[in-house]
CSV table of C-alpha atoms and ligand atoms in Angstrom, one decimal:
chain,number,residue,atom,x,y,z
U,1,UNK,CA,-32.3,-29.6,-7.2
U,2,UNK,CA,-31.1,-26.9,-4.3
U,3,UNK,CA,-31.4,-22.6,-5.1
U,4,UNK,CA,-28.5,-21.4,-6.3
U,5,UNK,CA,-26.1,-19.0,-4.2
U,6,UNK,CA,-24.9,-15.8,-5.8
U,7,UNK,CA,-22.1,-13.4,-5.5
U,8,UNK,CA,-22.2,-10.7,-3.5
U,9,UNK,CA,-23.0,-7.1,-5.2
U,10,UNK,CA,-20.3,-5.3,-6.4
U,11,UNK,CA,-18.1,-8.6,-6.2
U,12,UNK,CA,-17.5,-9.7,-9.6
U,13,UNK,CA,-15.9,-13.1,-10.8
U,14,UNK,CA,-12.9,-12.9,-13.1
U,15,UNK,CA,-14.1,-15.3,-15.8
U,16,UNK,CA,-11.9,-17.3,-18.0
U,17,UNK,CA,-13.1,-15.0,-21.1
U,18,UNK,CA,-12.1,-12.0,-19.3
U,19,UNK,CA,-8.6,-13.6,-17.6
U,20,UNK,CA,-6.5,-13.0,-20.2
U,21,UNK,CA,-6.9,-9.3,-20.4
U,22,UNK,CA,-6.7,-8.9,-16.8
U,23,UNK,CA,-3.3,-11.1,-16.8
U,24,UNK,CA,-2.1,-8.6,-19.7
U,25,UNK,CA,-3.0,-5.0,-17.4
U,26,UNK,CA,-1.6,-6.6,-14.8
U,27,UNK,CA,1.8,-7.6,-16.3
U,28,UNK,CA,2.2,-4.4,-18.2
U,29,UNK,CA,1.9,-2.4,-15.1
U,30,UNK,CA,3.9,-5.0,-13.2
U,31,UNK,CA,6.8,-4.8,-15.9
U,32,UNK,CA,6.4,-0.8,-15.9
U,33,UNK,CA,7.2,-0.7,-12.0
U,34,UNK,CA,10.1,-3.4,-12.3
U,35,UNK,CA,11.8,-1.5,-14.7
U,36,UNK,CA,12.1,1.4,-11.8
U,37,UNK,CA,13.8,-1.3,-9.6
U,38,UNK,CA,10.7,-1.1,-6.8
U,39,UNK,CA,10.6,-3.9,-4.3
U,40,UNK,CA,6.9,-5.6,-3.8
U,41,UNK,CA,5.1,-5.7,-0.6
U,42,UNK,CA,2.0,-7.6,0.1
U,43,UNK,CA,-0.1,-7.0,3.1
U,44,UNK,CA,-3.0,-8.4,4.4
U,45,UNK,CA,-6.5,-8.0,3.3
U,46,UNK,CA,-7.8,-6.9,7.0
U,47,UNK,CA,-6.3,-4.7,9.7
U,48,UNK,CA,-7.8,-3.3,12.6
U,49,UNK,CA,-10.2,-0.7,11.6
U,50,UNK,CA,-8.5,2.2,13.8
U,51,UNK,CA,-5.8,2.2,11.5
U,52,UNK,CA,-8.0,3.3,8.3
U,53,UNK,CA,-9.9,5.5,10.7
U,54,UNK,CA,-6.7,6.7,12.2
U,55,UNK,CA,-4.7,7.2,8.1
U,56,UNK,CA,-7.8,8.1,6.0
U,57,UNK,CA,-9.3,10.5,8.4
U,58,UNK,CA,-12.7,10.3,10.2
U,59,UNK,CA,-14.5,12.6,8.2
U,60,UNK,CA,-14.3,10.8,4.8
U,61,UNK,CA,-16.3,9.7,2.4
U,62,UNK,CA,-14.7,6.3,2.9
U,63,UNK,CA,-14.5,6.0,6.8
U,64,UNK,CA,-17.8,7.8,7.2
U,65,UNK,CA,-19.6,5.4,4.8
U,66,UNK,CA,-17.7,2.8,2.6
U,67,UNK,CA,-15.5,0.3,5.3
U,68,UNK,CA,-16.9,-2.9,5.7
U,69,UNK,CA,-16.3,-3.1,9.3
U,70,UNK,CA,-17.2,-6.1,11.8
U,71,UNK,CA,-16.4,-7.2,15.0
U,72,UNK,CA,-13.9,-10.6,15.0
U,73,UNK,CA,-14.5,-13.7,17.5
U,74,UNK,CA,-12.6,-11.6,20.5
U,75,UNK,CA,-14.8,-8.4,20.3
U,76,UNK,CA,-11.6,-6.7,18.1
U,77,UNK,CA,-13.3,-4.6,15.2
U,78,UNK,CA,-11.3,-5.3,12.3
U,79,UNK,CA,-11.9,-3.8,8.9
U,80,UNK,CA,-11.3,-5.3,4.8
U,81,UNK,CA,-9.1,-2.8,3.6
U,82,UNK,CA,-10.1,-0.2,1.5
U,83,UNK,CA,-7.3,1.2,0.1
U,84,UNK,CA,-3.3,0.4,0.8
U,85,UNK,CA,-1.5,2.7,2.0
U,86,UNK,CA,-2.6,2.7,5.7
U,87,UNK,CA,-1.5,-1.0,5.4
U,88,UNK,CA,1.6,-0.4,3.4
U,89,UNK,CA,3.0,2.4,5.7
U,90,UNK,CA,1.4,0.2,9.2
U,91,UNK,CA,3.7,-2.7,7.7
U,92,UNK,CA,6.9,0.0,7.2
U,93,UNK,CA,7.1,0.8,10.4
U,94,UNK,CA,6.1,-2.4,12.1
U,95,UNK,CA,9.3,-4.1,10.3
U,96,UNK,CA,11.3,-1.5,10.2
U,97,UNK,CA,11.4,-0.8,6.5
U,98,UNK,CA,11.0,2.9,6.9
U,99,UNK,CA,13.2,3.8,9.7
U,100,UNK,CA,15.9,6.6,8.6
U,101,UNK,CA,15.8,4.9,4.9
U,102,UNK,CA,14.0,5.1,2.0
U,103,UNK,CA,12.1,2.5,0.3
U,104,UNK,CA,10.3,2.1,-2.9
U,105,UNK,CA,7.4,-0.4,-2.7
U,106,UNK,CA,4.1,-1.6,-4.6
U,107,UNK,CA,1.6,-3.9,-4.3
U,108,UNK,CA,-1.6,-5.1,-6.0
U,109,UNK,CA,-4.3,-6.9,-5.0
U,110,UNK,CA,-8.3,-6.4,-3.6
U,111,UNK,CA,-9.5,-3.6,-2.0
U,112,UNK,CA,-13.2,-3.2,-0.5
U,113,UNK,CA,-15.6,-0.3,-0.8
U,114,UNK,CA,-19.3,-0.6,0.3
U,115,UNK,CA,-20.3,1.9,-2.6
U,116,UNK,CA,-23.6,1.7,-5.2
U,117,UNK,CA,-22.5,-0.5,-7.5
U,118,UNK,CA,-22.3,0.9,-11.1
U,119,UNK,CA,-19.5,0.7,-14.2
U,120,UNK,CA,-16.2,1.4,-13.0
U,121,UNK,CA,-17.5,1.0,-9.2
U,122,UNK,CA,-17.2,-2.0,-7.4
U,123,UNK,CA,-17.5,-3.3,-3.8
U,124,UNK,CA,-14.1,-5.1,-4.3
U,125,UNK,CA,-12.1,-3.9,-6.7
U,126,UNK,CA,-8.4,-4.4,-7.0
U,127,UNK,CA,-5.8,-1.8,-7.0
U,128,UNK,CA,-1.9,-1.6,-7.9
U,129,UNK,CA,-0.4,1.5,-5.3
U,130,UNK,CA,3.0,2.3,-5.3
U,131,UNK,CA,4.6,4.0,-2.2
U,132,UNK,CA,7.8,5.6,-1.8
U,133,UNK,CA,9.8,6.4,1.5
U,134,UNK,CA,12.1,8.9,2.6
U,135,UNK,CA,12.3,11.0,0.1
U,136,UNK,CA,11.6,15.1,-0.5
U,137,UNK,CA,12.1,16.4,-3.3
U,138,UNK,CA,9.9,17.1,-6.5
U,139,UNK,CA,12.4,14.5,-8.1
U,140,UNK,CA,10.6,11.5,-6.7
U,141,UNK,CA,7.2,12.7,-7.4
U,142,UNK,CA,7.9,13.4,-10.8
U,143,UNK,CA,9.4,9.7,-11.0
U,144,UNK,CA,6.1,8.4,-10.0
U,145,UNK,CA,4.1,10.1,-12.8
U,146,UNK,CA,7.0,9.3,-15.4
U,147,UNK,CA,6.3,5.8,-14.5
U,148,UNK,CA,2.9,5.9,-14.5
U,149,UNK,CA,3.0,7.9,-18.2
U,150,UNK,CA,4.8,5.1,-19.4
U,151,UNK,CA,2.5,2.1,-18.1
U,152,UNK,CA,-0.2,4.4,-19.9
U,153,UNK,CA,1.9,4.3,-23.4
U,154,UNK,CA,2.7,0.5,-22.5
U,155,UNK,CA,-1.5,-0.2,-22.4
U,156,UNK,CA,-1.9,2.3,-25.6
U,157,UNK,CA,-3.8,4.0,-23.8
U,158,UNK,CA,-1.7,7.6,-23.8
U,159,UNK,CA,-4.2,9.5,-25.7
U,160,UNK,CA,-7.2,8.4,-23.7
U,161,UNK,CA,-6.2,9.9,-20.4
U,162,UNK,CA,-4.9,13.3,-19.1
U,163,UNK,CA,-2.9,14.8,-15.8
U,164,UNK,CA,-4.0,17.3,-13.6
U,165,UNK,CA,-1.7,18.3,-10.6
U,166,UNK,CA,-1.9,20.5,-8.0
U,167,UNK,CA,-0.4,21.3,-4.1
U,168,UNK,CA,-2.3,21.3,-1.2
U,169,UNK,CA,0.6,22.5,0.9
U,170,UNK,CA,1.9,22.1,4.0
U,171,UNK,CA,-0.4,21.2,6.7
U,172,UNK,CA,0.3,24.8,8.7
U,173,UNK,CA,-0.6,26.5,5.2
U,174,UNK,CA,-3.8,24.2,4.9
U,175,UNK,CA,-4.5,24.9,8.5
U,176,UNK,CA,-4.9,29.1,7.3
U,177,UNK,CA,-6.6,27.9,4.3
U,178,UNK,CA,-9.4,26.0,6.0
U,179,UNK,CA,-10.2,29.1,8.6
U,180,UNK,CA,-10.6,31.2,5.2
U,181,UNK,CA,-12.6,28.8,3.9
U,182,UNK,CA,-15.0,27.8,7.0
U,183,UNK,CA,-15.4,31.7,6.8
U,184,UNK,CA,-16.4,31.7,3.0
U,185,UNK,CA,-19.0,28.4,3.7
U,186,UNK,CA,-20.6,30.4,6.5
U,187,UNK,CA,-21.7,33.4,4.3
U,188,UNK,CA,-22.9,30.8,1.8
U,189,UNK,CA,-25.1,28.6,4.3
U,190,UNK,CA,-28.1,28.8,2.4
U,191,UNK,CA,-26.6,27.2,-0.6
U,192,UNK,CA,-25.0,24.3,1.4
U,193,UNK,CA,-26.4,20.8,1.4
U,194,UNK,CA,-26.4,18.3,4.6
U,195,UNK,CA,-23.2,16.9,3.7
U,196,UNK,CA,-21.3,20.3,3.2
U,197,UNK,CA,-22.9,21.5,6.7
U,198,UNK,CA,-21.6,19.1,8.2
U,199,UNK,CA,-18.1,18.9,6.5
U,200,UNK,CA,-17.4,22.4,6.7
U,201,UNK,CA,-16.4,22.9,10.3
U,202,UNK,CA,-14.8,19.4,10.1
U,203,UNK,CA,-13.4,19.2,6.9
U,204,UNK,CA,-14.0,22.1,4.7
U,205,UNK,CA,-11.4,21.2,2.1
U,206,UNK,CA,-13.7,18.2,1.0
U,207,UNK,CA,-17.1,20.7,0.6
U,208,UNK,CA,-14.5,21.7,-3.0
U,209,UNK,CA,-14.9,18.3,-4.1
U,210,UNK,CA,-19.2,18.3,-4.1
U,211,UNK,CA,-21.0,17.1,-6.8
U,212,UNK,CA,-23.8,19.4,-6.0
U,213,UNK,CA,-23.5,22.0,-9.4
U,214,UNK,CA,-25.5,24.7,-7.0
U,215,UNK,CA,-22.4,24.7,-4.5
U,216,UNK,CA,-20.3,24.4,-7.3
U,217,UNK,CA,-21.2,27.8,-8.9
U,218,UNK,CA,-19.8,29.5,-5.5
U,219,UNK,CA,-16.7,28.0,-5.3
U,220,UNK,CA,-15.2,30.4,-8.2
U,221,UNK,CA,-15.9,33.1,-5.2
U,222,UNK,CA,-13.9,30.6,-2.6
U,223,UNK,CA,-10.7,31.5,-1.3
U,224,UNK,CA,-7.8,30.0,-3.4
U,225,UNK,CA,-5.5,27.1,-1.7
U,226,UNK,CA,-3.0,28.4,-4.2
U,227,UNK,CA,-3.1,32.3,-1.5
U,228,UNK,CA,-2.2,29.9,0.5
U,229,UNK,CA,0.3,28.2,-0.4
U,230,UNK,CA,3.6,27.9,1.9
U,231,UNK,CA,6.8,28.8,0.0
U,232,UNK,CA,8.6,25.5,0.7
U,233,UNK,CA,5.7,23.9,-1.4
U,234,UNK,CA,5.7,26.4,-3.8
U,235,UNK,CA,9.0,25.4,-4.7
U,236,UNK,CA,8.4,22.1,-4.4
U,237,UNK,CA,5.4,22.3,-7.2
U,238,UNK,CA,7.5,24.8,-9.1
U,239,UNK,CA,10.3,22.1,-9.3
U,240,UNK,CA,8.2,18.9,-10.0
U,241,UNK,CA,6.4,21.4,-13.2
U,242,UNK,CA,9.3,21.9,-14.1
U,243,UNK,CA,10.3,18.4,-14.1
U,244,UNK,CA,7.6,17.2,-15.5
U,245,UNK,CA,7.8,19.6,-18.9
U,246,UNK,CA,11.2,18.4,-19.6
U,247,UNK,CA,10.6,14.7,-19.3
U,248,UNK,CA,7.2,15.8,-21.7
U,249,UNK,CA,4.6,15.0,-19.7
U,250,UNK,CA,1.3,17.4,-20.3
U,251,UNK,CA,-0.8,18.3,-17.3
U,252,UNK,CA,-3.1,21.3,-16.5
U,253,UNK,CA,-3.0,22.5,-13.1
U,254,UNK,CA,-6.2,22.1,-11.2
U,255,UNK,CA,-7.0,24.0,-7.9
U,256,UNK,CA,-9.7,22.3,-7.0
U,257,UNK,CA,-8.0,19.0,-7.0
U,258,UNK,CA,-8.0,18.0,-3.2
U,259,UNK,CA,-8.1,14.2,-3.2
U,260,UNK,CA,-10.6,12.3,-0.6
U,261,UNK,CA,-8.1,11.1,1.5
U,262,UNK,CA,-7.0,13.0,4.6
U,263,UNK,CA,-3.5,12.6,4.9
U,264,UNK,CA,-1.9,14.2,1.4
U,265,UNK,CA,0.0,17.3,1.8
U,266,UNK,CA,1.9,19.0,-1.3
U,267,UNK,CA,1.7,17.5,-4.7
U,268,UNK,CA,-1.7,15.7,-5.3
U,269,UNK,CA,-2.4,14.3,-9.0
U,270,UNK,CA,-5.0,12.2,-10.7
U,271,UNK,CA,-5.1,11.2,-14.2
U,272,UNK,CA,-8.6,11.0,-15.8
U,273,UNK,CA,-10.0,9.3,-19.0
U,274,UNK,CA,-13.5,10.5,-20.5
U,275,UNK,CA,-13.9,6.5,-22.1
U,276,UNK,CA,-15.5,5.5,-18.9
U,277,UNK,CA,-18.4,8.0,-18.3
U,278,UNK,CA,-18.8,9.1,-14.6
U,279,UNK,CA,-16.0,7.3,-12.9
U,280,UNK,CA,-13.4,8.6,-14.8
U,281,UNK,CA,-10.2,8.8,-12.6
U,282,UNK,CA,-8.1,6.1,-13.2
U,283,UNK,CA,-5.0,6.6,-10.8
U,284,UNK,CA,-4.8,9.1,-8.4
U,285,UNK,CA,-1.7,9.9,-5.8
U,286,UNK,CA,0.3,12.5,-3.9
U,287,UNK,CA,2.9,13.3,-0.7
U,288,UNK,CA,1.4,12.0,2.5
U,289,UNK,CA,4.5,13.3,4.1
U,290,UNK,CA,2.9,13.5,7.8
U,291,UNK,CA,1.5,9.9,7.9
U,292,UNK,CA,4.5,7.8,9.2
U,293,UNK,CA,4.3,10.2,12.1
U,294,UNK,CA,0.4,9.4,12.3
U,295,UNK,CA,0.4,6.4,12.5
U,296,UNK,CA,3.7,6.0,15.6
U,297,UNK,CA,6.6,5.9,13.1
U,298,UNK,CA,9.6,8.1,13.1
U,299,UNK,CA,8.7,10.8,10.9
U,300,UNK,CA,9.9,10.1,7.0
U,301,UNK,CA,8.5,12.0,3.9
U,302,UNK,CA,6.4,9.8,1.6
U,303,UNK,CA,4.8,9.7,-1.8
U,304,UNK,CA,2.5,7.5,-3.9
U,305,UNK,CA,-0.3,6.7,-5.9
U,306,UNK,CA,-2.7,4.1,-6.7
U,307,UNK,CA,-4.5,3.0,-9.4
U,308,UNK,CA,-8.1,1.1,-10.2
U,309,UNK,CA,-7.5,-1.8,-12.6
U,310,UNK,CA,-10.9,-2.7,-13.4
U,311,UNK,CA,-11.0,0.9,-14.7
U,312,UNK,CA,-7.8,0.1,-16.3
U,313,UNK,CA,-9.0,-3.0,-17.8
U,314,UNK,CA,-12.7,-1.7,-18.9
U,315,UNK,CA,-10.6,1.1,-21.0
U,316,UNK,CA,-8.2,-1.2,-22.4
U,317,UNK,CA,-11.5,-3.4,-23.3
U,318,UNK,CA,-13.7,-0.7,-24.7
U,319,UNK,CA,-11.3,1.0,-26.8
U,320,UNK,CA,-10.2,-2.6,-28.7
U,321,UNK,CA,-6.9,-1.8,-28.1
U,322,UNK,CA,-5.1,-4.9,-26.9
U,323,UNK,CA,-5.0,-8.0,-29.1
U,324,UNK,CA,-4.8,-10.7,-26.1
U,325,UNK,CA,-3.7,-14.0,-26.8
U,326,UNK,CA,-5.6,-17.3,-26.1
U,327,UNK,CA,-4.8,-19.6,-23.5
U,328,UNK,CA,-4.3,-22.2,-25.6
U,329,UNK,CA,-1.7,-22.0,-28.9
U,330,UNK,CA,-1.2,-25.7,-29.9
U,331,UNK,CA,-4.2,-28.8,-29.4
U,332,UNK,CA,-2.9,-32.3,-29.4
U,333,UNK,CA,-5.5,-34.4,-31.2
U,334,UNK,CA,-4.9,-38.4,-31.1
U,335,UNK,CA,-6.6,-41.5,-32.6
U,336,UNK,CA,-5.2,-45.3,-32.0
U,337,UNK,CA,-3.8,-47.7,-30.2
U,338,UNK,CA,-1.2,-46.4,-28.0
U,339,UNK,CA,-2.1,-42.3,-29.6
U,340,UNK,CA,-3.0,-41.0,-26.5
U,341,UNK,CA,1.0,-41.2,-24.6
U,342,UNK,CA,2.7,-40.5,-27.7
U,343,UNK,CA,0.6,-37.1,-27.9
U,344,UNK,CA,1.4,-36.8,-24.0
U,345,UNK,CA,5.2,-36.8,-24.5
U,346,UNK,CA,5.2,-34.9,-27.3
U,347,UNK,CA,3.1,-31.7,-25.6
U,348,UNK,CA,6.0,-32.8,-22.5
U,349,UNK,CA,8.8,-32.0,-25.6
U,350,UNK,CA,7.5,-29.0,-26.8
U,351,UNK,CA,6.6,-27.7,-23.6
U,352,UNK,CA,10.6,-27.9,-22.6
U,353,UNK,CA,11.9,-27.4,-25.8
U,354,UNK,CA,9.4,-23.9,-26.4
U,355,UNK,CA,9.3,-21.8,-23.5
U,356,UNK,CA,6.0,-20.0,-23.3
U,357,UNK,CA,4.1,-22.5,-25.7
U,358,UNK,CA,0.7,-23.5,-24.3
U,359,UNK,CA,0.2,-27.0,-25.4
U,360,UNK,CA,-2.9,-28.3,-24.2
U,361,UNK,CA,-3.8,-32.4,-24.9
U,362,UNK,CA,-7.5,-33.7,-25.8
U,363,UNK,CA,-8.7,-35.6,-22.9
U,364,UNK,CA,-11.5,-37.9,-22.6
U,365,UNK,CA,-11.5,-39.2,-25.9
U,366,UNK,CA,-13.9,-39.3,-28.9
U,367,UNK,CA,-13.6,-38.9,-32.7
U,368,UNK,CA,-11.6,-36.5,-34.8
U,369,UNK,CA,-14.7,-34.2,-35.4
U,370,UNK,CA,-15.1,-33.8,-31.3
U,371,UNK,CA,-11.5,-33.1,-31.0
U,372,UNK,CA,-11.4,-30.8,-33.1
U,373,UNK,CA,-14.9,-28.9,-32.0
U,374,UNK,CA,-12.6,-28.9,-28.4
U,375,UNK,CA,-9.7,-27.4,-30.7
U,376,UNK,CA,-11.3,-24.7,-31.6
U,377,UNK,CA,-13.8,-24.2,-29.1
U,378,UNK,CA,-10.2,-23.2,-26.4
U,379,UNK,CA,-8.9,-21.1,-29.5
U,380,UNK,CA,-5.7,-23.2,-29.9
U,381,UNK,CA,-3.8,-21.5,-33.1
U,382,UNK,CA,-2.7,-25.3,-34.3
U,383,UNK,CA,-3.9,-28.7,-34.0
U,384,UNK,CA,-1.5,-31.5,-34.0
U,385,UNK,CA,-2.3,-34.8,-34.8
U,386,UNK,CA,-1.1,-38.2,-34.0
U,387,UNK,CA,-2.6,-41.3,-35.7
U,388,UNK,CA,-0.7,-44.8,-35.4
U,389,UNK,CA,0.7,-44.0,-38.8
U,390,UNK,CA,2.0,-41.0,-37.7
U,391,UNK,CA,3.5,-42.5,-34.2
U,392,UNK,CA,5.2,-44.9,-36.2
U,393,UNK,CA,7.1,-43.0,-38.2
U,394,UNK,CA,8.2,-40.5,-35.9
U,395,UNK,CA,6.1,-38.2,-37.8
U,396,UNK,CA,2.7,-35.4,-36.7
U,397,UNK,CA,0.7,-33.8,-38.8
U,398,UNK,CA,0.5,-30.1,-38.4
U,399,UNK,CA,-2.9,-28.2,-39.0
U,400,UNK,CA,-3.3,-24.6,-39.4
U,401,UNK,CA,-6.8,-24.0,-37.5
U,402,UNK,CA,-7.1,-20.7,-38.6
U,403,UNK,CA,-6.2,-21.3,-42.3
U,404,UNK,CA,-7.0,-24.6,-42.5
U,405,UNK,CA,-3.8,-26.2,-44.3
U,406,UNK,CA,-2.4,-29.4,-43.3
U,407,UNK,CA,1.1,-31.0,-43.6
U,408,UNK,CA,2.7,-33.9,-42.3
U,409,UNK,CA,6.5,-33.1,-40.5
U,410,UNK,CA,8.8,-34.8,-38.9
U,411,UNK,CA,8.4,-34.6,-35.3
U,412,UNK,CA,12.2,-33.4,-35.2
U,413,UNK,CA,11.4,-30.5,-36.7
U,414,UNK,CA,8.7,-29.1,-35.4
U,415,UNK,CA,10.0,-27.1,-33.0
U,416,UNK,CA,11.0,-24.5,-35.9
U,417,UNK,CA,7.7,-24.6,-37.0
U,418,UNK,CA,6.2,-24.2,-34.2
U,419,UNK,CA,8.1,-21.5,-32.6
U,420,UNK,CA,6.8,-18.6,-34.1
U,421,UNK,CA,3.2,-18.8,-32.3
U,422,UNK,CA,4.7,-17.8,-28.7
Z,501,ATP,P1,-13.4,8.1,-6.8
Z,501,ATP,O1,-13.6,9.6,-6.8
Z,501,ATP,O2,-13.7,7.5,-8.4
Z,501,ATP,O3,-14.4,7.2,-5.9
Z,501,ATP,P2,-11.2,8.0,-5.1
Z,501,ATP,O4,-11.0,9.4,-4.9
Z,501,ATP,O5,-12.0,7.1,-3.8
Z,501,ATP,O6,-11.9,7.5,-6.5
Z,501,ATP,P3,-9.0,6.6,-4.3
Z,501,ATP,O7,-8.9,6.2,-3.3
Z,501,ATP,O8,-7.8,7.6,-4.8
Z,501,ATP,O9,-10.5,6.7,-5.1
Z,501,ATP,O10,-8.6,5.4,-5.3
Z,501,ATP,C1,-7.7,5.3,-6.5
Z,501,ATP,C2,-8.1,4.3,-7.5
Z,501,ATP,O11,-9.0,3.1,-7.0
Z,501,ATP,C3,-9.2,5.6,-8.2
Z,501,ATP,O12,-8.7,6.6,-8.9
Z,501,ATP,C4,-10.3,4.6,-8.7
Z,501,ATP,O13,-9.3,4.2,-10.3
Z,501,ATP,C5,-10.1,3.0,-8.4
Z,501,ATP,N1,-11.3,2.7,-7.6
Z,501,ATP,C6,-11.7,3.3,-6.3
Z,501,ATP,N2,-12.8,3.3,-5.9
Z,501,ATP,C7,-12.9,2.4,-6.8
Z,501,ATP,C8,-14.3,1.5,-6.7
Z,501,ATP,N3,-15.5,1.6,-5.9
Z,501,ATP,N4,-14.3,0.5,-7.5
Z,501,ATP,C9,-13.5,0.3,-8.9
Z,501,ATP,N5,-12.4,1.3,-9.0
Z,501,ATP,C10,-11.8,2.1,-7.8
Z,502,MG,MG1,-14.5,7.0,-4.2
């Protein structure tokens, strides 16, 4: 036998046993987004490398260490998308979607980052992202947060996530703060690790995000971003907090929250859970008012978020919150001359008469015992049994596979009987 080939580390199959839960999470999320009137956009998975380095920032974890970058056959440097915002903005500019107009968009799909695989962290993972262009005020920031809160309610995980919020101000305010931070770090060189030393001049805000406890210990004395906030950002943030309060959404302000990508300004937020161990952020987002211009478009305000679907699926799974419907409701079992086609026809009739019903016909022959075994294996709730007598009389045996009772009913009455399974 030939040697088997394995999937790439950190890139997982979604198996038939897992896909019902995935579908449930994806559909819930999509339904909530569509309840706010947003439109879907689908971007390519591969983009020019410089789109990401320009959008996300050269001195970020994603661009420095995590991108899957390769040379195309004609020498162009291409990258598997590590996130969706850059491509969404690129597409919006290229297709004239953002020019002088408002857009409320969403996307869902695989992203790629070369990280150390562990629970909740993979090399191919999936995000659902929402991006809004052309709106300035805190009202839209609040809408996005309310939308996410609704998702958690519909998924049943509201009690297990909390919202952290911050404002990182205008680009100018950040520049002033940056200078103050660099001065602070210069006075504490001895505590800094290599990463922090390298970043303190290029991207000192990212040092605030450090996981190194020694550096964390001195951060209490570091200058605070809130002291450098410009008046407009301050008002924007106050407006957002007020809206969230009247919407009944609880949050805590976390002054250290700066987010890992460079393009954010003003509002940043994260939804965090304690149910998944170290990989606690299920959703992150914020404003990025400068990005459209930075990528060559006419300046347009923008705000968005992205959530990791693996982490949501894991949460719903670990908390055991959701009953997932199996793939098959009714399994058609037949035996005898001419019954197989009668079974196929009965199934076709039911698929038409009961929208949403999942009917599977037994294929491949075999006795009743074998066929019932298959019905159990696929998780069907009922078996519909047709023998020669039933076909001749226009009846069917309806067998409840959980309880075991069975009865013979007229085929004309089966619709009423089976509707309840959907
Ligand atoms: P983290 O701090 O966990 O690395 P991040 O700040 O890099 O997250 P974002 O770039 O903001 O994450 O992406 C948004 C969301 O996508 C995250 O909150 C998380 O739920 C999910 N995510 C990010 N990276 C991964 C990954 N490698 N595997 C699975 N999910 C991920
Ligand atoms: Mg990361």
